[in-house]
mmCIF file of C-alpha atoms in Angstrom:
data_model
loop_
_atom_site.group_PDB
_atom_site.id
_atom_site.type_symbol
_atom_site.label_atom_id
_atom_site.label_comp_id
_atom_site.label_asym_id
_atom_site.label_seq_id
_atom_site.Cartn_x
_atom_site.Cartn_y
_atom_site.Cartn_z
ATOM 1 C CA MET A 705 40.814 36.530 54.101
ATOM 2 C CA ASN A 706 44.544 36.967 54.186
ATOM 3 C CA LEU A 707 46.940 34.590 53.047
ATOM 4 C CA ALA A 708 50.418 34.234 55.366
ATOM 5 C CA ILE A 709 52.143 33.981 52.103
ATOM 6 C CA ASN A 710 51.718 37.098 49.171
ATOM 7 C CA VAL A 711 52.934 36.574 45.499
ATOM 8 C CA THR A 712 54.452 39.221 43.375
ATOM 9 C CA GLN A 713 52.872 39.561 39.655
ATOM 10 C CA HIS A 714 55.930 37.629 38.353
ATOM 11 C CA GLN A 715 55.470 34.989 40.587
ATOM 12 C CA LEU A 716 51.221 34.918 40.111
ATOM 13 C CA MET A 717 52.170 34.321 36.006
ATOM 14 C CA ASP A 718 53.806 31.333 37.312
ATOM 15 C CA VAL A 719 51.528 30.078 39.380
ATOM 16 C CA LEU A 720 48.648 30.311 36.697
ATOM 17 C CA LEU A 721 50.517 29.189 34.146
ATOM 18 C CA ASN A 722 51.832 26.073 36.832
ATOM 19 C CA VAL A 723 48.354 25.298 38.622
ATOM 20 C CA ALA A 724 45.527 27.102 36.828
ATOM 21 C CA VAL A 725 45.909 24.130 33.655
ATOM 22 C CA ALA A 726 45.233 22.063 36.209
ATOM 23 C CA ARG A 727 42.801 23.415 39.293
ATOM 24 C CA PRO A 728 40.937 26.418 39.368
ATOM 25 C CA VAL A 729 42.649 29.432 41.029
ATOM 26 C CA PHE A 730 41.186 32.101 43.293
ATOM 27 C CA ILE A 731 42.952 35.624 43.431
ATOM 28 C CA TRP A 732 42.967 37.544 46.641
ATOM 29 C CA GLY A 733 44.228 41.617 46.363
ATOM 30 C CA ALA A 734 43.521 45.238 46.532
ATOM 31 C CA PRO A 735 40.941 47.078 44.322
ATOM 32 C CA GLY A 736 43.224 48.622 40.856
ATOM 33 C CA ILE A 737 46.668 46.035 41.606
ATOM 34 C CA GLY A 738 45.876 44.673 38.637
ATOM 35 C CA LYS A 739 44.491 41.576 38.865
ATOM 36 C CA SER A 740 41.871 41.675 35.709
ATOM 37 C CA ALA A 741 44.699 42.569 33.811
ATOM 38 C CA LEU A 742 47.111 39.322 34.956
ATOM 39 C CA VAL A 743 44.654 37.128 34.156
ATOM 40 C CA GLU A 744 44.333 38.323 30.335
ATOM 41 C CA ALA A 745 47.891 38.415 29.815
ATOM 42 C CA PHE A 746 47.894 35.164 31.266
ATOM 43 C CA ALA A 747 44.858 33.785 29.247
ATOM 44 C CA GLN A 748 46.648 35.066 26.045
ATOM 45 C CA GLN A 749 49.616 34.093 26.629
ATOM 46 C CA VAL A 750 48.415 30.455 26.916
ATOM 47 C CA GLY A 751 46.356 31.174 23.492
ATOM 48 C CA LEU A 752 42.961 31.046 25.638
ATOM 49 C CA PRO A 753 40.422 33.849 25.152
ATOM 50 C CA CYS A 754 39.322 35.056 28.307
ATOM 51 C CA VAL A 755 35.665 35.462 28.976
ATOM 52 C CA SER A 756 35.080 37.759 32.340
ATOM 53 C CA LEU A 757 31.699 37.557 34.191
ATOM 54 C CA LEU A 758 31.794 40.334 36.909
ATOM 55 C CA GLY A 759 30.254 38.614 40.078
ATOM 56 C CA SER A 760 28.339 41.475 41.632
ATOM 57 C CA GLN A 761 26.001 42.219 38.559
ATOM 58 C CA LEU A 762 25.041 38.105 38.508
ATOM 59 C CA ALA A 763 21.897 36.319 38.961
ATOM 60 C CA PRO A 764 21.532 32.783 39.344
ATOM 61 C CA GLU A 765 20.180 32.410 36.265
ATOM 62 C CA ASP A 766 23.458 33.919 34.377
ATOM 63 C CA ILE A 767 24.876 31.005 34.897
ATOM 64 C CA ILE A 768 22.840 27.782 34.955
ATOM 65 C CA GLY A 769 20.817 29.446 31.827
ATOM 66 C CA VAL A 770 16.607 28.990 32.000
ATOM 67 C CA PRO A 771 14.906 26.191 31.604
ATOM 68 C CA GLN A 772 13.785 24.987 27.988
ATOM 69 C CA ILE A 773 11.416 22.143 26.976
ATOM 70 C CA VAL A 774 13.171 19.398 25.347
ATOM 71 C CA GLU A 775 11.037 16.557 23.861
ATOM 72 C CA GLY A 776 8.814 16.994 26.764
ATOM 73 C CA LYS A 777 11.441 17.056 29.137
ATOM 74 C CA SER A 778 12.801 20.061 31.142
ATOM 75 C CA ARG A 779 16.539 21.021 30.170
ATOM 76 C CA PHE A 780 18.351 24.077 31.537
ATOM 77 C CA CYS A 781 20.197 25.678 28.760
ATOM 78 C CA PRO A 782 23.401 27.932 29.443
ATOM 79 C CA PRO A 783 24.415 31.365 28.085
ATOM 80 C CA THR A 784 25.896 31.420 25.175
ATOM 81 C CA GLN A 785 29.259 33.513 26.721
ATOM 82 C CA ILE A 786 29.248 30.301 28.877
ATOM 83 C CA ALA A 787 28.636 27.462 26.494
ATOM 84 C CA ARG A 788 30.737 27.207 23.744
ATOM 85 C CA GLU A 789 32.302 24.380 22.030
ATOM 86 C CA GLU A 790 36.242 25.772 21.858
ATOM 87 C CA PRO A 791 38.525 26.272 25.251
ATOM 88 C CA TYR A 792 39.040 29.016 27.120
ATOM 89 C CA CYS A 793 39.866 30.934 30.731
ATOM 90 C CA LEU A 794 36.640 32.027 32.374
ATOM 91 C CA PHE A 795 37.471 34.915 34.393
ATOM 92 C CA LEU A 796 34.909 34.737 37.509
ATOM 93 C CA ASP A 797 35.608 38.638 38.769
ATOM 94 C CA GLU A 798 34.111 39.764 41.671
ATOM 95 C CA LEU A 799 33.561 36.319 42.700
ATOM 96 C CA ASN A 800 32.939 36.991 46.366
ATOM 97 C CA ALA A 801 30.874 39.706 45.596
ATOM 98 C CA CYS A 802 27.945 37.169 44.587
ATOM 99 C CA SER A 803 25.381 36.392 46.886
ATOM 100 C CA GLN A 804 24.652 33.571 47.951
ATOM 101 C CA GLU A 805 22.755 32.271 45.645
ATOM 102 C CA VAL A 806 24.773 32.648 43.064
ATOM 103 C CA GLN A 807 27.810 31.606 44.656
ATOM 104 C CA LYS A 808 25.703 28.036 44.858
ATOM 105 C CA ALA A 809 25.632 28.265 40.956
ATOM 106 C CA PHE A 810 29.090 28.603 40.325
ATOM 107 C CA TYR A 811 29.921 24.893 42.997
ATOM 108 C CA SER A 812 29.792 22.365 38.972
ATOM 109 C CA LEU A 813 31.415 24.857 37.278
ATOM 110 C CA ILE A 814 34.532 25.294 39.459
ATOM 111 C CA HIS A 815 34.189 21.826 41.004
ATOM 112 C CA GLU A 816 33.367 19.533 38.001
ATOM 113 C CA ARG A 817 34.009 22.392 35.007
ATOM 114 C CA ARG A 818 29.846 21.159 34.215
ATOM 115 C CA ILE A 819 26.735 23.117 34.294
ATOM 116 C CA GLY A 820 24.102 21.093 34.152
ATOM 117 C CA ASP A 821 24.214 18.918 31.206
ATOM 118 C CA TYR A 822 27.171 21.542 29.435
ATOM 119 C CA HIS A 823 30.712 20.330 30.365
ATOM 120 C CA LEU A 824 33.306 23.109 29.726
ATOM 121 C CA PRO A 825 35.921 22.165 26.570
ATOM 122 C CA GLU A 826 38.912 19.766 27.313
ATOM 123 C CA GLY A 827 41.379 22.618 28.217
ATOM 124 C CA SER A 828 39.212 25.217 29.894
ATOM 125 C CA ILE A 829 40.597 27.088 32.570
ATOM 126 C CA VAL A 830 38.783 28.839 35.256
ATOM 127 C CA ILE A 831 39.859 32.318 37.527
ATOM 128 C CA GLY A 832 38.425 33.486 40.659
ATOM 129 C CA ALA A 833 39.031 36.281 42.055
ATOM 130 C CA GLY A 834 38.177 39.067 44.437
ATOM 131 C CA ASN A 835 38.536 42.050 46.792
ATOM 132 C CA ARG A 836 39.196 41.707 50.808
ATOM 133 C CA ALA A 837 36.884 42.767 53.226
ATOM 134 C CA GLN A 838 39.297 45.070 54.961
ATOM 135 C CA ASP A 839 39.513 46.802 51.164
ATOM 136 C CA SER A 840 35.877 48.756 52.062
ATOM 137 C CA ALA A 841 35.038 46.636 49.050
ATOM 138 C CA ILE A 842 31.460 45.069 48.282
ATOM 139 C CA VAL A 843 32.519 41.723 49.463
ATOM 140 C CA LYS A 844 30.591 38.535 50.888
ATOM 141 C CA PRO A 845 31.889 35.926 52.850
ATOM 142 C CA MET A 846 32.145 33.163 50.592
ATOM 143 C CA SER A 847 30.851 30.174 51.664
ATOM 144 C CA SER A 848 33.626 26.930 52.895
ATOM 145 C CA ALA A 849 32.382 24.788 50.412
ATOM 146 C CA LEU A 850 32.881 27.426 47.499
ATOM 147 C CA ILE A 851 36.809 27.824 48.899
ATOM 148 C CA ASN A 852 37.726 24.478 49.661
ATOM 149 C CA ARG A 853 36.377 24.267 45.594
ATOM 150 C CA MET A 854 39.975 26.609 44.842
ATOM 151 C CA PHE A 855 43.675 27.014 44.842
ATOM 152 C CA HIS A 856 43.861 30.303 46.657
ATOM 153 C CA VAL A 857 47.011 32.854 45.949
ATOM 154 C CA GLN A 858 47.531 36.376 47.432
ATOM 155 C CA LEU A 859 48.272 39.225 45.279
ATOM 156 C CA LEU A 860 51.478 42.044 46.404
ATOM 157 C CA VAL A 861 52.048 45.431 44.576
ATOM 158 C CA SER A 862 54.953 44.834 43.457
ATOM 159 C CA HIS A 863 56.535 48.784 42.525
ATOM 160 C CA GLU A 864 59.321 47.672 40.422
ATOM 161 C CA GLN A 865 57.868 45.074 38.420
ATOM 162 C CA TRP A 866 54.609 47.742 38.151
ATOM 163 C CA LEU A 867 57.418 50.123 36.502
ATOM 164 C CA SER A 868 59.417 48.009 34.082
ATOM 165 C CA TRP A 869 55.974 47.041 32.995
ATOM 166 C CA ALA A 870 54.917 50.769 32.986
ATOM 167 C CA TYR A 871 57.841 52.226 30.880
ATOM 168 C CA ALA A 872 57.379 49.531 28.200
ATOM 169 C CA ASN A 873 53.297 50.758 28.216
ATOM 170 C CA GLY A 874 53.840 54.319 27.646
ATOM 171 C CA ILE A 875 52.582 54.961 31.207
ATOM 172 C CA HIS A 876 53.247 59.037 31.783
ATOM 173 C CA PRO A 877 57.042 60.127 31.865
ATOM 174 C CA TYR A 878 55.889 62.649 35.234
ATOM 175 C CA VAL A 879 54.078 59.389 36.810
ATOM 176 C CA LEU A 880 57.308 57.406 36.201
ATOM 177 C CA GLN A 881 59.342 59.824 37.320
ATOM 178 C CA PHE A 882 57.364 60.417 40.513
ATOM 179 C CA LEU A 883 57.637 56.797 41.229
ATOM 180 C CA GLN A 884 61.272 56.402 41.241
ATOM 181 C CA VAL A 885 61.768 58.710 43.963
ATOM 182 C CA ARG A 886 58.305 57.820 45.727
ATOM 183 C CA PRO A 887 57.432 54.001 44.699
ATOM 184 C CA ASP A 888 56.087 53.743 48.188
ATOM 185 C CA TYR A 889 52.940 55.896 46.612
ATOM 186 C CA LEU A 890 52.222 53.242 44.256
ATOM 187 C CA TRP A 891 50.029 52.204 46.931
ATOM 188 C CA SER A 892 47.648 52.595 49.943
ATOM 189 C CA GLN A 893 44.957 51.289 52.122
ATOM 190 C CA PRO A 894 41.483 51.812 50.786
ATOM 191 C CA PRO A 895 40.368 54.807 52.816
ATOM 192 C CA LYS A 896 36.607 54.251 54.842
ATOM 193 C CA THR A 897 34.928 57.337 53.557
ATOM 194 C CA GLU A 898 34.434 58.010 50.183
ATOM 195 C CA GLU A 899 37.773 59.566 48.184
ATOM 196 C CA PRO A 900 39.866 58.885 45.839
ATOM 197 C CA PHE A 901 42.887 56.813 46.923
ATOM 198 C CA SER A 902 46.378 55.545 45.407
ATOM 199 C CA THR A 903 46.609 52.107 43.248
ATOM 200 C CA PRO A 904 48.045 51.264 40.107
ATOM 201 C CA ARG A 905 45.421 51.435 37.979
ATOM 202 C CA SER A 906 44.545 55.188 39.352
ATOM 203 C CA TRP A 907 48.012 55.969 39.000
ATOM 204 C CA HIS A 908 47.447 54.713 34.867
ATOM 205 C CA MET A 909 44.107 56.881 34.568
ATOM 206 C CA LEU A 910 46.544 60.386 36.004
ATOM 207 C CA SER A 911 49.066 59.239 33.376
ATOM 208 C CA ASP A 912 46.055 58.885 30.902
ATOM 209 C CA ALA A 913 44.284 62.623 31.694
ATOM 210 C CA LEU A 914 48.203 64.001 31.753
ATOM 211 C CA HIS A 915 48.662 62.350 27.859
ATOM 212 C CA GLU A 916 45.275 63.749 27.169
ATOM 213 C CA PHE A 917 46.186 67.555 28.283
ATOM 214 C CA GLY A 918 49.518 66.955 26.389
ATOM 215 C CA GLU A 919 51.709 70.250 26.583
ATOM 216 C CA GLY A 920 48.758 72.416 28.220
ATOM 217 C CA LEU A 921 49.556 71.035 31.256
ATOM 218 C CA THR A 922 49.618 74.051 33.793
ATOM 219 C CA SER A 923 50.764 73.318 37.946
ATOM 220 C CA GLU A 924 46.893 73.578 39.042
ATOM 221 C CA ILE A 925 45.644 71.333 36.045
ATOM 222 C CA VAL A 926 48.378 68.550 37.415
ATOM 223 C CA GLY A 927 46.643 69.381 40.893
ATOM 224 C CA VAL A 928 42.991 68.696 39.128
ATOM 225 C CA LEU A 929 44.181 65.836 38.064
ATOM 226 C CA ALA A 930 46.017 64.222 40.656
ATOM 227 C CA TYR A 931 42.965 64.849 43.449
ATOM 228 C CA GLY A 932 40.639 63.175 40.919
ATOM 229 C CA CYS A 933 42.608 60.221 40.865
ATOM 230 C CA LEU A 934 45.227 59.461 44.021
ATOM 231 C CA THR A 935 45.308 59.411 47.796
ATOM 232 C CA PRO A 936 44.952 63.566 48.442
ATOM 233 C CA GLN A 937 48.647 63.288 50.313
ATOM 234 C CA HIS A 938 49.824 61.648 47.134
ATOM 235 C CA ALA A 939 48.141 64.684 44.925
ATOM 236 C CA ALA A 940 49.543 66.955 47.005
ATOM 237 C CA GLN A 941 53.149 65.717 46.810
ATOM 238 C CA PHE A 942 52.686 65.140 42.726
ATOM 239 C CA LYS A 943 51.508 68.591 42.084
ATOM 240 C CA ALA A 944 55.113 69.238 44.091
ATOM 241 C CA PHE A 945 56.936 67.506 42.084
ATOM 242 C CA HIS A 946 55.991 69.005 38.677
ATOM 243 C CA LYS A 947 55.882 72.451 40.105
ATOM 244 C CA ASN A 948 59.682 71.583 40.898
ATOM 245 C CA LEU A 949 60.235 69.782 37.390
ATOM 246 C CA GLN A 950 59.360 73.649 36.200
ATOM 247 C CA GLY A 951 61.818 74.862 38.486
ATOM 248 C CA LYS A 952 65.200 74.830 39.567
ATOM 249 C CA TYR A 953 64.997 72.708 42.520
ATOM 250 C CA GLN A 954 65.257 69.240 42.130
ATOM 251 C CA LEU A 955 66.939 66.646 44.855
ATOM 252 C CA ASN A 956 69.271 65.172 42.750
ATOM 253 C CA ARG A 957 70.614 68.425 42.203
ATOM 254 C CA ILE A 958 71.141 69.205 45.985
ATOM 255 C CA LEU A 959 72.751 65.405 46.350
ATOM 256 C CA GLU A 960 75.041 67.049 44.817
ATOM 257 C CA GLY A 961 75.590 70.454 45.627
ATOM 258 C CA GLU A 962 74.113 71.968 42.311
ATOM 259 C CA ALA A 963 71.180 73.602 44.355
ATOM 260 C CA SER A 964 70.085 74.310 47.923
ATOM 261 C CA PHE A 965 66.779 73.862 49.099
ATOM 262 C CA PRO A 966 63.761 76.101 48.309
ATOM 263 C CA SER A 967 63.309 78.812 51.725
ATOM 264 C CA ALA A 968 61.224 80.945 49.867
ATOM 265 C CA PRO A 969 57.601 81.041 51.287
ATOM 266 C CA GLU A 970 55.670 80.277 48.149
ATOM 267 C CA ASP A 971 57.471 77.310 47.514
ATOM 268 C CA ARG A 972 56.647 75.934 50.768
ATOM 269 C CA ASP A 973 55.071 72.908 49.242
ATOM 270 C CA VAL A 974 57.756 72.225 47.190
ATOM 271 C CA LEU A 975 60.201 72.184 50.608
ATOM 272 C CA TYR A 976 57.874 69.296 51.688
ATOM 273 C CA PHE A 977 58.015 67.297 48.656
ATOM 274 C CA LEU A 978 62.237 67.680 48.269
ATOM 275 C CA ALA A 979 62.033 66.705 52.255
ATOM 276 C CA ASP A 980 59.655 64.033 52.018
ATOM 277 C CA SER A 981 62.007 62.691 49.216
ATOM 278 C CA PHE A 982 65.168 63.204 50.800
ATOM 279 C CA ARG A 983 63.497 61.038 53.330
ATOM 280 C CA ALA A 984 62.831 59.031 50.837
ATOM 281 C CA GLN A 985 66.108 58.710 49.544
ATOM 282 C CA ILE A 986 68.241 58.205 52.888
ATOM 283 C CA LYS A 987 66.099 55.027 53.215
ATOM 284 C CA LYS A 988 66.938 53.545 50.235
ATOM 285 C CA GLU A 989 70.577 54.539 49.511
ATOM 286 C CA LEU A 990 72.056 53.901 53.607
ATOM 287 C CA PRO A 991 72.090 49.871 55.224
ATOM 288 C CA PRO A 992 70.017 48.594 58.061
ATOM 289 C CA ASP A 993 72.955 47.888 59.422
ATOM 290 C CA LYS A 994 76.404 49.557 60.395
ATOM 291 C CA ALA A 995 77.898 46.528 59.823
ATOM 292 C CA SER A 996 77.331 46.998 55.956
ATOM 293 C CA VAL A 997 78.241 50.422 55.638
ATOM 294 C CA SER A 998 80.673 51.151 52.975
ATOM 295 C CA ASP A 999 82.919 53.987 52.133
ATOM 296 C CA GLY A 1000 80.229 54.959 49.358
ATOM 297 C CA HIS A 1001 77.846 55.194 52.347
ATOM 298 C CA LYS A 1002 80.077 57.173 54.522
ATOM 299 C CA ARG A 1003 80.295 59.884 51.948
ATOM 300 C CA PHE A 1004 76.483 59.795 51.422
ATOM 301 C CA ALA A 1005 75.538 60.151 55.195
ATOM 302 C CA HIS A 1006 78.662 62.997 55.366
ATOM 303 C CA ARG A 1007 75.956 64.748 52.777
ATOM 304 C CA ALA A 1008 73.124 64.023 54.081
ATOM 305 C CA LYS A 1009 73.893 65.349 57.243
ATOM 306 C CA ALA A 1010 75.191 68.835 55.859
ATOM 307 C CA LEU A 1011 71.525 68.858 54.183
ATOM 308 C CA LEU A 1012 69.742 68.301 57.319
ATOM 309 C CA LYS A 1013 71.717 71.247 58.755
ATOM 310 C CA ASP A 1014 70.903 73.438 55.893
ATOM 311 C CA LEU A 1015 67.182 72.403 56.071
ATOM 312 C CA SER A 1016 66.953 72.719 59.492
ATOM 313 C CA ALA A 1017 67.646 76.409 58.895
ATOM 314 C CA ILE A 1018 65.100 76.404 56.681
ATOM 315 C CA SER A 1019 62.523 74.616 58.487
ATOM 316 C CA LEU A 1020 63.112 72.634 61.606
ATOM 317 C CA GLU A 1021 60.251 71.401 61.150
ATOM 318 C CA MET A 1022 60.661 69.342 57.774
ATOM 319 C CA ALA A 1023 63.829 68.707 59.449
ATOM 320 C CA GLN A 1024 62.305 66.916 62.183
ATOM 321 C CA MET A 1025 60.306 65.047 59.605
ATOM 322 C CA VAL A 1026 62.962 63.521 57.917
ATOM 323 C CA VAL A 1027 64.902 61.572 60.476
ATOM 324 C CA ALA A 1028 61.575 60.946 63.329
ATOM 325 C CA ARG A 1029 60.488 57.491 63.004
ATOM 326 C CA HIS A 1030 56.723 57.120 62.450
ATOM 327 C CA GLU A 1031 53.830 56.025 64.348
ATOM 328 C CA ASP A 1032 53.960 52.575 62.562
ATOM 329 C CA GLY A 1033 57.808 52.083 63.066
ATOM 330 C CA ASP A 1034 59.093 53.187 59.587
ATOM 331 C CA GLY A 1035 62.201 55.504 60.275
ATOM 332 C CA LEU A 1036 66.020 56.108 59.354
ATOM 333 C CA PRO A 1037 68.503 53.706 60.113
ATOM 334 C CA ASP A 1038 69.179 53.647 63.772
ATOM 335 C CA TRP A 1039 73.162 53.997 63.625
ATOM 336 C CA PHE A 1040 72.493 57.277 61.121
ATOM 337 C CA VAL A 1041 69.739 58.182 63.251
ATOM 338 C CA VAL A 1042 72.561 58.458 66.458
ATOM 339 C CA GLU A 1043 74.913 60.492 64.611
ATOM 340 C CA VAL A 1044 72.485 62.731 63.279
ATOM 341 C CA ILE A 1045 71.934 63.447 66.970
ATOM 342 C CA ARG A 1046 75.529 62.974 67.675
ATOM 343 C CA ASP A 1047 76.535 65.948 64.468
ATOM 344 C CA LEU A 1048 73.693 67.997 65.185
ATOM 345 C CA PRO A 1049 72.938 68.580 68.572
ATOM 346 C CA ARG A 1050 70.908 71.215 67.899
ATOM 347 C CA LEU A 1051 68.273 69.329 65.890
ATOM 348 C CA ALA A 1052 68.338 66.336 68.788
ATOM 349 C CA MET A 1053 67.625 69.436 70.805
ATOM 350 C CA ASP A 1054 64.349 70.209 69.263
ATOM 351 C CA ARG A 1055 63.533 66.816 68.809
ATOM 352 C CA LYS A 1056 63.404 66.076 72.412
ATOM 353 C CA GLY A 1057 61.629 69.268 73.418
ATOM 354 C CA LYS A 1058 58.849 68.811 71.102
#
């Protein structure tokens, strides 16, 4: 399922606080973006215990229970995990990974808040969550009857809100510094092949590993940890970032004129990281519309063009990478690219001839 409108983490909490108390809510979203953690935080905020059921591991009897003979009649007894006396938040994680039989077992629980003769205590909340078919996750089509019993919302990763949470929750400084420079690396589309990929969860995992190694981190170890958690391209960039921290080449110092781009062959990976970060910084600092350009923007653009000239003297390929428009249409502001072509004709000629 793809909804027309996405919500951020903060917006999701508002939705849950206002909708989930009245109607069951289903949260759609890619793996590793914090759906489960947000539901647990919501339950804590409203003062309810959170009971999680993992849909991919359930059988129908795990929901409706097993029959017992009571006074000569059969009666289904739901499991104690569900049949509670006090109100609680029932979280049905990976609900759309259930078999059709299990999905049917949830119908009355979600719509009428009951299983057989057992009714959820007044004030209980039911929330479901699941991945989307395009996420290469184990999902099954959700029946129209089940879809129509729930309010649906799609969670979007917000790097600003995740970083705000990360600063308050002890995420490793290397992870924080890197994602400040490359917030677009916080999440990547799950790959079609079996390999790690970047999500808020995998960055948290990398942070934990970095903390465990403590002061004994080497560039090689950082590479091992990064490649074990992240999209390969992101892992390579993170390793180069760590190497850059240990050396004398930092982008902010280069922008301020206190350092220059590295030119030694052994620093090629650092140069690639700096060039990629330089491109991201230009996009961040300069407005897309020339009418919005201030004197401060003009000064930054002038400095950026000077650095592009320096970079092209070291590696035309890297300089071209900075100014090139990507296949997905992502590029630097058009007005800035026009100025680059005007002021750096050699670079522009090489781009045309490539």
